[in-house]
Amino acid sequence: MYPSRFDYYQATTLSELFDLISEHGEEMIEFLAGGHSLLPMMKTGLASPDILIDLNNIEELHGVEQNETTTCIGAMERYSDISRNNIAKTNCPVLTEAVSLVGDIQVRNRGTLGGNIAHNDPASDPPAAILASQATLHVHGPSGKRTIKEDDFFTGLYETSLEDDEILTKIEIQNIGNGGGAYLKKPSPSSGYAMIGTAVVLHSTDGIIDTARVAVIGAVDHATRLTGVEDALVGSPATHESAISAAEHALEGIEDYMVMEDLQASAEYREHLIGVYAKRATMAAIDNLPK
Amino acid sequence: MFSEYIYGEKNMSEHDITLTVNNTEHKLVIESRRLLIHTLRDELGYTGPNVGCESSLCGACTVHLNGSAVKSCTILAVQANNADITTVEGLAQHGTLHPIQSSFQEEHGLQCGYCTPGMMMTALDFLKHHPDPSRDEIREGLEGNLCRCTGYHNIVNAVESTAKKLAEISSGGSA
Ligand SMILES: Cc1cc2nc3c(=O)[nH]c(=O)nc-3n(C[C@H](O)[C@H](O)[C@H](O)COP(=O)(O)OP(=O)(O)OC[C@H]3O[C@@H](n4cnc5c(N)ncnc54)[C@H](O)[C@@H]3O)c2cc1C
Ligand code: FES
Ligand code: FES
């Protein structure tokens, strides 16, 4: 299991990175973040870049910073650092819970938030948390910067709205403030990836839910909001009964082709899980609302 | 660092690197695609870390890279340039076993021993962040390491006993 030959470059600044990209415009380039999706793919021949550009030493891609209503996490921040970061734990508890459930200790010591959501594996954990928490994805390309809203970022199976020569620089997540949230995962017994992962963020006033974001991954081909559940929750009392009746709307808007099916679980079972996890994650989020 | 010029062109498929393994510095030239595990075992002779699956699943190749447990089959050797690496060979000091090694021995935490170097390196990273773990936490912490022999029970015992020894050492008692 050896990757085929490639040239390896290290960029230390974003401008160096874009120089390298334009210098090698004709060749097949991959960016190396945590390498925990890319290197396995290179070893099995699913990816064979001519050029590998290592992002690990680009200072601008690191760091966690708290703003008034948002928290910015550098794309190259690793899961283990994010899950131990107090700013992130306070402001984005749904994301920190999701990253703390990724893989195992060794995977969490290498994998990065930016690499994860750029790769957009259908069985990843963080994309559902990003979708439920709401975030602005900061992107940088040779022709400049732009931002993408979470709802426009995850477009399909391993597909995002990033262009090939663009890189994700930071993920700006909405602080949960006085909301309540939860991320619940059923890991695949063999791989540990999400058979289903469900993220919920709620806000309430006087015991009535006034905003609800519910997103699922693992059971479907890319992180997707359960808008039927969200709509049913808004205006309902913040109680377990509301979670149970809202979860009946879990499959609204989920198309048949989106539901994953493999040796581990049939589409029918995964559809069942979407309802069960919508209910349980919503109950947990309700329990986490400040009293 | 990248000093090779072959046919008048900079050759980026090969690199000069420096690895500090168990406090010994090594300088070598490696291909870009060389995995850290193979450099450690084949070029440098550190055969403590083992190759189980070569696909990030079994943890037998786990070493510490700048203090954190990583699967060395899923890191390029060139990425470890200028890093500090600790392999299981670096645990014993002056002929005295590390507490985790004596615990694995006392608790019969190994049978064939193939998974053991990786188990110990992961467990030490885990204990750094969970100095007083429950048995369930230990099992979760070792999720990325497979053992085909022991049934894990004695491995959990060994890690539990290591935690106690490390706590005694840090509170000034003798292990
Ligand atoms: C044993 C094992 C178990 C795992 N279990 C889980 C799990 O339970 N849950 C889970 O979510 N994931 C899991 N993963 C995957 C892991 O989370 C990966 O780390 C993640 O999918 C990719 O992130 P990375 O930083 O490793 O990126 P890389 O593998 O380095 O890169 C992935 C892709 O993204 C591109 N890329 C990287 N960074 C950027 C950037 N900043 N901008 C643009 N493009 C970029 C790369 O070019 C590449 O195409 C597991 C992996 C392994 C090996
Ligand atoms: S050999 Fe590296 S994880 Fe199995
Ligand atoms: S002791 Fe044989 S694999 Fe663990």
Short mmCIF file of C-alpha atoms and ligand atoms in Angstrom, two decimals, chain B residues 110-115 147-150, ligand 3:
data_model
loop_
_atom_site.label_atom_id
_atom_site.label_comp_id
_atom_site.label_asym_id
_atom_site.label_seq_id
_atom_site.Cartn_x
_atom_site.Cartn_y
_atom_site.Cartn_z
CA LEU B 110 -0.12 -9.07 26.08
CA GLN B 111 0.05 -12.45 24.45
CA CYS B 112 1.77 -12.36 21.04
CA GLY B 113 2.78 -8.73 21.68
CA TYR B 114 2.14 -7.48 18.17
CA CYS B 115 -0.36 -4.80 19.18
CA CYS B 147 -5.74 -6.80 19.63
CA ARG B 148 -6.41 -10.27 18.21
CA CYS B 149 -5.21 -12.18 21.27
CA THR B 150 -6.10 -10.88 24.69
S1 FES C 3 -1.30 -9.44 22.07
FE1 FES C 3 -1.47 -10.36 20.12
S2 FES C 3 -2.51 -8.81 19.00
FE2 FES C 3 -2.58 -8.06 20.99
#
